[in-house]
Amino acid sequence: IALSMRAKSIRIEAPIPGKAAVGIEVENDTLRITDNMNHLAASGYWCGGKPPLGLKIHEIFVGGRKSHKILVIDEEAKAWKDELVRIFLDNHLTLQNLETYCRQQGIKSMNGKFLSTTQLYNILRAPQCVAATTKMYDYYEGLGCQIDEGSPREKWDGSCAIMVYGRTTEKRIDGKKKHTIAPPEEWRVSLAKWAPYMSDEIYLSILSQFGKNKIDKKMKHETTLLKGVLRCKCGRLMSLARKPKVDGSVTTWYHCPKRERAGVEACDCSAIKADLIDEKVMEIF
C-alpha cells in the first residue's frame, strides 16, 4: 500500500504467502478430495476412471443435476470377457499362455488391438463385477482389507457387486505415471450400488489359477553369461529357454520373447545356443 504525502511516500509491504503455506493448502485440498472419494466408495458409488470390462458408467441425476456414478452391465463387453475367462480356466493357462493364445486365435481387445499380459491381468482380476457373497467377505477379511462398517457380513447376500477402492497406487517413475497394486491392508471394501454378473465361484477359480501359476524364483540352473544383457535385433532383451537331455544335462538357448508372443511376423530372429555365443564373447574378451 503506497501513500503519497507531499514530498514523502510511505510504502507498507504486505507479506506474501511462502511456499510452505501454499504446500499446506495443496495438502489440505488433497486430503479433502481423498476423504470425499473414500466416502463415495464406502457408499458404493464409482469414484471415477475407466470402469472394468463388462461394466459401463451410468450417471445419476438428482434435482436436475449430475450426482454420483454407478456401473451397469455392458452386455457386449460382458460376453467378450466371459469367453476370455472360459478360455483361461478351461485350458489352465498362464497369463503368458493366454496372451499367446489370443494372438494365435486373432482374439483382440474391444478396440481391435492385441492384448498384453498386463491388460489380461487387470481384466481377469477386476472384482467390481463379482457378486458380494459371504465367501467374498471372508476372502477380503482374510486379506486384511478395510471393510466398511456400513457393509456388515450379513448384508453380503449376492444381490449386489463389490466396490474395492484403493487397490492401485500411483507413482511417478522417470516423469511417467505408473500404477502398481497396493498392499491389501490399504484396500477399502464395501457393497456396491450396481448388480454383479460374475459368481464368486468363478472369480475364486480365477484367483486359484493365478496361485497355481506362481513361479519359484529360486535358481535351479547355473546362470548364463549374457542373461539380462543380450538383446535381439528388434531391441528386446533375449529370454532363456532350457531343455533337459537324456544324460541329465540341460541345453540352454537365448530366444526373442517378442517372436514367441507375436510370431515370426513380429521378429524373425532365430534362437541360439547359450554356450556357443557365451564362448564367442569370452574369446573376444
Short mmCIF file of C-alpha atoms in Angstrom, two decimals:
data_model
loop_
_atom_site.label_atom_id
_atom_site.label_comp_id
_atom_site.label_asym_id
_atom_site.label_seq_id
_atom_site.Cartn_x
_atom_site.Cartn_y
_atom_site.Cartn_z
CA ILE A 1 0.00 0.00 0.00
CA ALA A 2 1.59 3.30 -1.06
CA LEU A 3 0.52 6.61 0.48
CA SER A 4 1.78 9.81 -1.16
CA MET A 5 2.36 12.63 1.39
CA ARG A 6 3.75 15.74 -0.42
CA ALA A 7 7.47 15.00 -0.75
CA LYS A 8 7.34 11.70 1.07
CA SER A 9 5.75 8.37 0.29
CA ILE A 10 5.17 5.57 2.76
CA ARG A 11 5.06 2.01 1.46
CA ILE A 12 3.72 -0.85 3.59
CA GLU A 13 4.65 -4.26 2.26
CA ALA A 14 2.02 -6.96 2.77
CA PRO A 15 3.57 -10.38 3.45
CA ILE A 16 3.43 -12.81 0.52
CA PRO A 17 2.47 -16.37 1.42
CA GLY A 18 5.54 -18.58 1.32
CA LYS A 19 5.95 -21.95 -0.34
CA ALA A 20 5.27 -23.69 2.96
CA ALA A 21 1.83 -22.06 3.23
CA VAL A 22 0.99 -22.97 -0.37
CA GLY A 23 2.16 -26.53 0.23
CA ILE A 24 -0.06 -26.87 3.30
CA GLU A 25 -3.07 -25.57 1.34
CA VAL A 26 -2.45 -28.06 -1.50
CA GLU A 27 -2.05 -30.87 1.01
CA ASN A 28 -5.34 -29.92 2.70
CA ASP A 29 -7.11 -29.90 -0.67
CA THR A 30 -5.68 -33.35 -1.42
CA LEU A 31 -6.91 -34.68 1.92
CA ARG A 32 -10.40 -33.24 1.32
CA ILE A 33 -10.59 -34.84 -2.12
CA THR A 34 -9.34 -38.17 -0.74
CA ASP A 35 -11.92 -38.05 2.07
CA ASN A 36 -14.69 -37.36 -0.48
CA MET A 37 -13.56 -40.28 -2.65
CA ASN A 38 -13.41 -42.59 0.36
CA HIS A 39 -16.92 -41.52 1.36
CA LEU A 40 -18.26 -42.21 -2.15
CA ALA A 41 -16.53 -45.60 -2.23
CA ALA A 42 -17.90 -46.52 1.21
CA SER A 43 -21.36 -45.59 -0.05
CA GLY A 44 -20.93 -47.97 -3.00
CA TYR A 45 -20.56 -45.41 -5.80
CA TRP A 46 -17.98 -45.46 -8.60
CA CYS A 47 -15.25 -42.93 -7.85
CA GLY A 48 -14.14 -42.15 -11.39
CA GLY A 49 -11.81 -43.53 -14.00
CA LYS A 50 -12.35 -46.21 -16.63
CA PRO A 51 -14.74 -48.91 -15.39
CA PRO A 52 -13.78 -52.61 -15.52
CA LEU A 53 -14.55 -54.56 -18.68
CA GLY A 54 -18.15 -55.71 -18.75
CA LEU A 55 -19.42 -52.62 -16.94
CA LYS A 56 -20.14 -49.07 -18.04
CA ILE A 57 -20.82 -45.83 -16.21
CA HIS A 58 -24.37 -44.66 -15.59
CA GLU A 59 -24.94 -41.11 -14.36
CA ILE A 60 -27.47 -40.45 -11.60
CA PHE A 61 -29.36 -37.16 -11.77
CA VAL A 62 -30.60 -35.67 -8.52
CA GLY A 63 -32.65 -32.46 -8.68
CA GLY A 64 -31.74 -31.99 -12.34
CA ARG A 65 -28.01 -32.13 -11.60
CA LYS A 66 -25.45 -34.89 -12.14
CA SER A 67 -24.72 -36.69 -8.94
CA HIS A 68 -22.89 -39.93 -8.24
CA LYS A 69 -21.97 -42.57 -10.80
CA ILE A 70 -22.84 -46.24 -10.66
CA LEU A 71 -21.98 -49.07 -13.04
CA VAL A 72 -24.37 -51.07 -15.21
CA ILE A 73 -23.72 -54.22 -17.21
CA ASP A 74 -22.37 -53.79 -20.73
CA GLU A 75 -23.73 -56.95 -22.38
CA GLU A 76 -21.33 -56.93 -25.35
CA ALA A 77 -18.23 -56.45 -23.19
CA LYS A 78 -19.57 -58.98 -20.65
CA ALA A 79 -19.92 -61.67 -23.34
CA TRP A 80 -16.38 -60.94 -24.57
CA LYS A 81 -14.94 -61.20 -21.04
CA ASP A 82 -16.93 -64.36 -20.25
CA GLU A 83 -15.33 -66.06 -23.26
CA LEU A 84 -11.87 -64.92 -22.16
CA VAL A 85 -12.45 -66.29 -18.64
CA ARG A 86 -13.68 -69.60 -20.09
CA ILE A 87 -10.54 -69.97 -22.22
CA PHE A 88 -8.32 -69.11 -19.26
CA LEU A 89 -9.93 -71.60 -16.86
CA ASP A 90 -10.75 -74.48 -19.22
CA ASN A 91 -7.23 -74.65 -20.61
CA HIS A 92 -5.44 -73.96 -17.28
CA LEU A 93 -3.38 -71.21 -18.91
CA THR A 94 -0.87 -68.77 -17.52
CA LEU A 95 -1.13 -65.10 -18.48
CA GLN A 96 1.73 -65.57 -20.94
CA ASN A 97 0.00 -68.58 -22.49
CA LEU A 98 -3.27 -66.66 -22.67
CA GLU A 99 -1.61 -63.73 -24.45
CA THR A 100 -0.03 -66.13 -26.98
CA TYR A 101 -3.34 -67.96 -27.44
CA CYS A 102 -5.20 -64.72 -28.12
CA ARG A 103 -2.64 -63.67 -30.74
CA GLN A 104 -2.73 -67.04 -32.46
CA GLN A 105 -6.55 -67.11 -32.49
CA GLY A 106 -6.88 -63.46 -33.52
CA ILE A 107 -8.65 -62.52 -30.28
CA LYS A 108 -8.26 -58.77 -29.75
CA SER A 109 -9.49 -56.14 -27.31
CA MET A 110 -12.77 -54.30 -27.76
CA ASN A 111 -10.72 -51.61 -29.52
CA GLY A 112 -9.28 -54.09 -32.01
CA LYS A 113 -5.77 -54.31 -30.53
CA PHE A 114 -3.75 -57.26 -29.31
CA LEU A 115 -3.84 -57.79 -25.56
CA SER A 116 -0.81 -57.68 -23.27
CA THR A 117 -0.35 -59.76 -20.11
CA THR A 118 -0.88 -56.60 -18.01
CA GLN A 119 -4.23 -55.91 -19.69
CA LEU A 120 -5.29 -59.53 -19.28
CA TYR A 121 -4.35 -59.46 -15.60
CA ASN A 122 -6.41 -56.32 -14.98
CA ILE A 123 -9.39 -57.74 -16.89
CA LEU A 124 -9.42 -61.06 -15.03
CA ARG A 125 -8.71 -59.68 -11.56
CA ALA A 126 -11.29 -56.84 -11.54
CA PRO A 127 -13.58 -57.52 -8.52
CA GLN A 128 -16.26 -54.94 -9.31
CA CYS A 129 -18.29 -57.41 -11.39
CA VAL A 130 -18.36 -60.13 -8.71
CA ALA A 131 -21.35 -60.94 -6.52
CA ALA A 132 -20.89 -59.83 -2.92
CA THR A 133 -21.35 -63.09 -1.02
CA THR A 134 -20.18 -64.18 2.40
CA LYS A 135 -17.37 -66.13 0.70
CA MET A 136 -16.09 -62.89 -0.82
CA TYR A 137 -16.46 -61.09 2.53
CA ASP A 138 -14.34 -63.78 4.20
CA TYR A 139 -11.80 -63.55 1.37
CA TYR A 140 -11.26 -59.79 1.78
CA GLU A 141 -11.36 -60.03 5.55
CA GLY A 142 -8.67 -62.70 5.36
CA LEU A 143 -6.51 -60.39 3.27
CA GLY A 144 -6.75 -57.74 5.98
CA CYS A 145 -8.70 -55.22 3.87
CA GLN A 146 -10.61 -52.29 5.38
CA ILE A 147 -14.25 -53.39 5.12
CA ASP A 148 -16.65 -50.50 5.59
CA GLU A 149 -18.73 -50.68 8.76
CA GLY A 150 -21.84 -49.97 6.67
CA SER A 151 -21.27 -53.26 4.79
CA PRO A 152 -21.51 -55.93 7.54
CA ARG A 153 -21.19 -59.61 6.62
CA GLU A 154 -24.92 -60.31 6.95
CA LYS A 155 -25.62 -57.93 4.04
CA TRP A 156 -23.35 -59.85 1.66
CA ASP A 157 -26.19 -61.88 0.13
CA GLY A 158 -25.04 -61.76 -3.52
CA SER A 159 -27.65 -59.23 -4.62
CA CYS A 160 -25.09 -56.52 -5.39
CA ALA A 161 -21.50 -56.28 -6.58
CA ILE A 162 -18.33 -55.35 -4.70
CA MET A 163 -16.74 -51.91 -4.51
CA VAL A 164 -12.99 -52.09 -3.90
CA TYR A 165 -11.25 -48.73 -3.69
CA GLY A 166 -7.52 -48.15 -3.33
CA ARG A 167 -6.35 -51.39 -4.98
CA THR A 168 -3.78 -49.48 -7.00
CA THR A 169 -1.41 -46.70 -6.08
CA GLU A 170 0.06 -44.14 -8.45
CA LYS A 171 3.77 -43.35 -8.54
CA ARG A 172 5.88 -41.18 -10.80
CA ILE A 173 8.85 -43.03 -12.25
CA ASP A 174 11.12 -41.10 -14.63
CA GLY A 175 8.39 -38.48 -15.01
CA LYS A 176 5.74 -41.02 -16.00
CA LYS A 177 2.72 -42.15 -14.00
CA LYS A 178 2.78 -45.83 -13.09
CA HIS A 179 0.06 -47.74 -11.31
CA THR A 180 1.02 -50.60 -9.02
CA ILE A 181 -1.03 -52.90 -6.79
CA ALA A 182 -1.23 -51.52 -3.25
CA PRO A 183 -0.97 -53.79 -0.17
CA PRO A 184 -4.36 -55.38 0.68
CA GLU A 185 -4.32 -53.57 4.05
CA GLU A 186 -4.88 -50.33 2.12
CA TRP A 187 -7.88 -51.59 0.12
CA ARG A 188 -11.28 -50.23 1.16
CA VAL A 189 -14.13 -52.67 0.50
CA SER A 190 -17.88 -52.05 0.56
CA LEU A 191 -21.13 -53.13 -1.07
CA ALA A 192 -21.65 -51.51 -4.48
CA LYS A 193 -24.76 -49.81 -5.85
CA TRP A 194 -24.80 -51.92 -9.01
CA ALA A 195 -25.67 -55.51 -9.91
CA PRO A 196 -22.98 -58.21 -10.39
CA TYR A 197 -22.59 -60.52 -13.36
CA MET A 198 -19.86 -62.93 -12.18
CA SER A 199 -20.33 -65.55 -9.47
CA ASP A 200 -17.98 -65.84 -6.53
CA GLU A 201 -17.09 -69.42 -7.60
CA ILE A 202 -15.77 -68.28 -10.98
CA TYR A 203 -13.85 -65.36 -9.51
CA LEU A 204 -12.25 -67.51 -6.81
CA SER A 205 -11.35 -70.06 -9.50
CA ILE A 206 -9.54 -67.29 -11.41
CA LEU A 207 -7.64 -66.34 -8.26
CA SER A 208 -6.82 -70.01 -7.64
CA GLN A 209 -5.48 -70.33 -11.19
CA PHE A 210 -3.20 -67.34 -10.60
CA GLY A 211 -2.00 -69.01 -7.41
CA LYS A 212 -1.08 -72.21 -9.28
CA ASN A 213 0.87 -70.19 -11.82
CA LYS A 214 3.24 -68.67 -9.26
CA ILE A 215 6.86 -69.23 -10.17
CA ASP A 216 9.51 -70.43 -7.75
CA LYS A 217 12.29 -67.93 -8.40
CA LYS A 218 14.98 -69.95 -6.64
CA MET A 219 17.78 -70.53 -9.16
CA LYS A 220 17.65 -74.12 -10.45
CA HIS A 221 20.38 -73.85 -13.08
CA GLU A 222 23.65 -72.02 -13.46
CA THR A 223 23.10 -68.61 -14.98
CA THR A 224 24.43 -67.77 -18.43
CA LEU A 225 27.00 -65.10 -19.21
CA LEU A 226 24.73 -62.76 -21.18
CA LYS A 227 21.48 -63.14 -19.23
CA GLY A 228 19.85 -59.72 -18.90
CA VAL A 229 22.38 -58.21 -21.33
CA LEU A 230 21.94 -59.77 -24.76
CA ARG A 231 19.40 -58.01 -26.99
CA CYS A 232 17.66 -59.20 -30.10
CA LYS A 233 17.99 -57.18 -33.31
CA CYS A 234 14.41 -55.97 -32.69
CA GLY A 235 15.58 -54.40 -29.42
CA ARG A 236 14.04 -56.80 -26.91
CA LEU A 237 16.11 -58.48 -24.20
CA MET A 238 16.65 -62.13 -25.09
CA SER A 239 15.00 -64.69 -22.80
CA LEU A 240 16.29 -68.10 -21.80
CA ALA A 241 14.79 -71.48 -22.68
CA ARG A 242 16.06 -74.79 -21.30
CA LYS A 243 15.55 -78.42 -22.26
CA PRO A 244 16.88 -81.41 -20.28
CA LYS A 245 18.89 -84.05 -22.12
CA VAL A 246 18.80 -87.82 -21.63
CA ASP A 247 22.14 -87.75 -19.80
CA GLY A 248 20.73 -85.31 -17.22
CA SER A 249 22.43 -82.19 -18.60
CA VAL A 250 20.47 -79.17 -19.82
CA THR A 251 20.61 -77.36 -23.15
CA THR A 252 20.01 -73.59 -22.93
CA TRP A 253 19.03 -71.18 -25.71
CA TYR A 254 18.67 -67.43 -25.99
CA HIS A 255 15.45 -66.56 -27.81
CA CYS A 256 13.39 -63.45 -28.56
CA PRO A 257 10.24 -63.15 -26.37
CA LYS A 258 8.61 -60.90 -28.98
CA ARG A 259 8.82 -63.67 -31.57
CA GLU A 260 7.44 -66.18 -29.08
CA ARG A 261 4.43 -63.97 -28.33
CA ALA A 262 3.64 -62.39 -31.69
CA GLY A 263 5.17 -64.85 -34.17
CA VAL A 264 7.70 -64.63 -36.99
CA GLU A 265 5.90 -61.62 -38.47
CA ALA A 266 6.93 -59.54 -35.45
CA CYS A 267 10.57 -60.75 -35.30
CA ASP A 268 12.39 -63.30 -37.45
CA CYS A 269 15.43 -63.70 -35.18
CA SER A 270 16.18 -67.37 -34.51
CA ALA A 271 17.19 -68.86 -31.18
CA ILE A 272 20.86 -69.57 -30.47
CA LYS A 273 22.53 -71.95 -28.03
CA ALA A 274 23.77 -70.05 -25.00
CA ASP A 275 27.10 -71.88 -24.71
CA LEU A 276 28.05 -71.04 -28.31
CA ILE A 277 27.56 -67.29 -28.02
CA ASP A 278 28.89 -67.14 -24.44
CA GLU A 279 32.12 -68.85 -25.54
CA LYS A 280 32.43 -66.46 -28.51
CA VAL A 281 32.09 -63.44 -26.22
CA MET A 282 34.73 -64.85 -23.86
CA GLU A 283 37.10 -65.30 -26.81
CA ILE A 284 36.64 -61.62 -27.72
CA PHE A 285 37.30 -60.57 -24.12
#
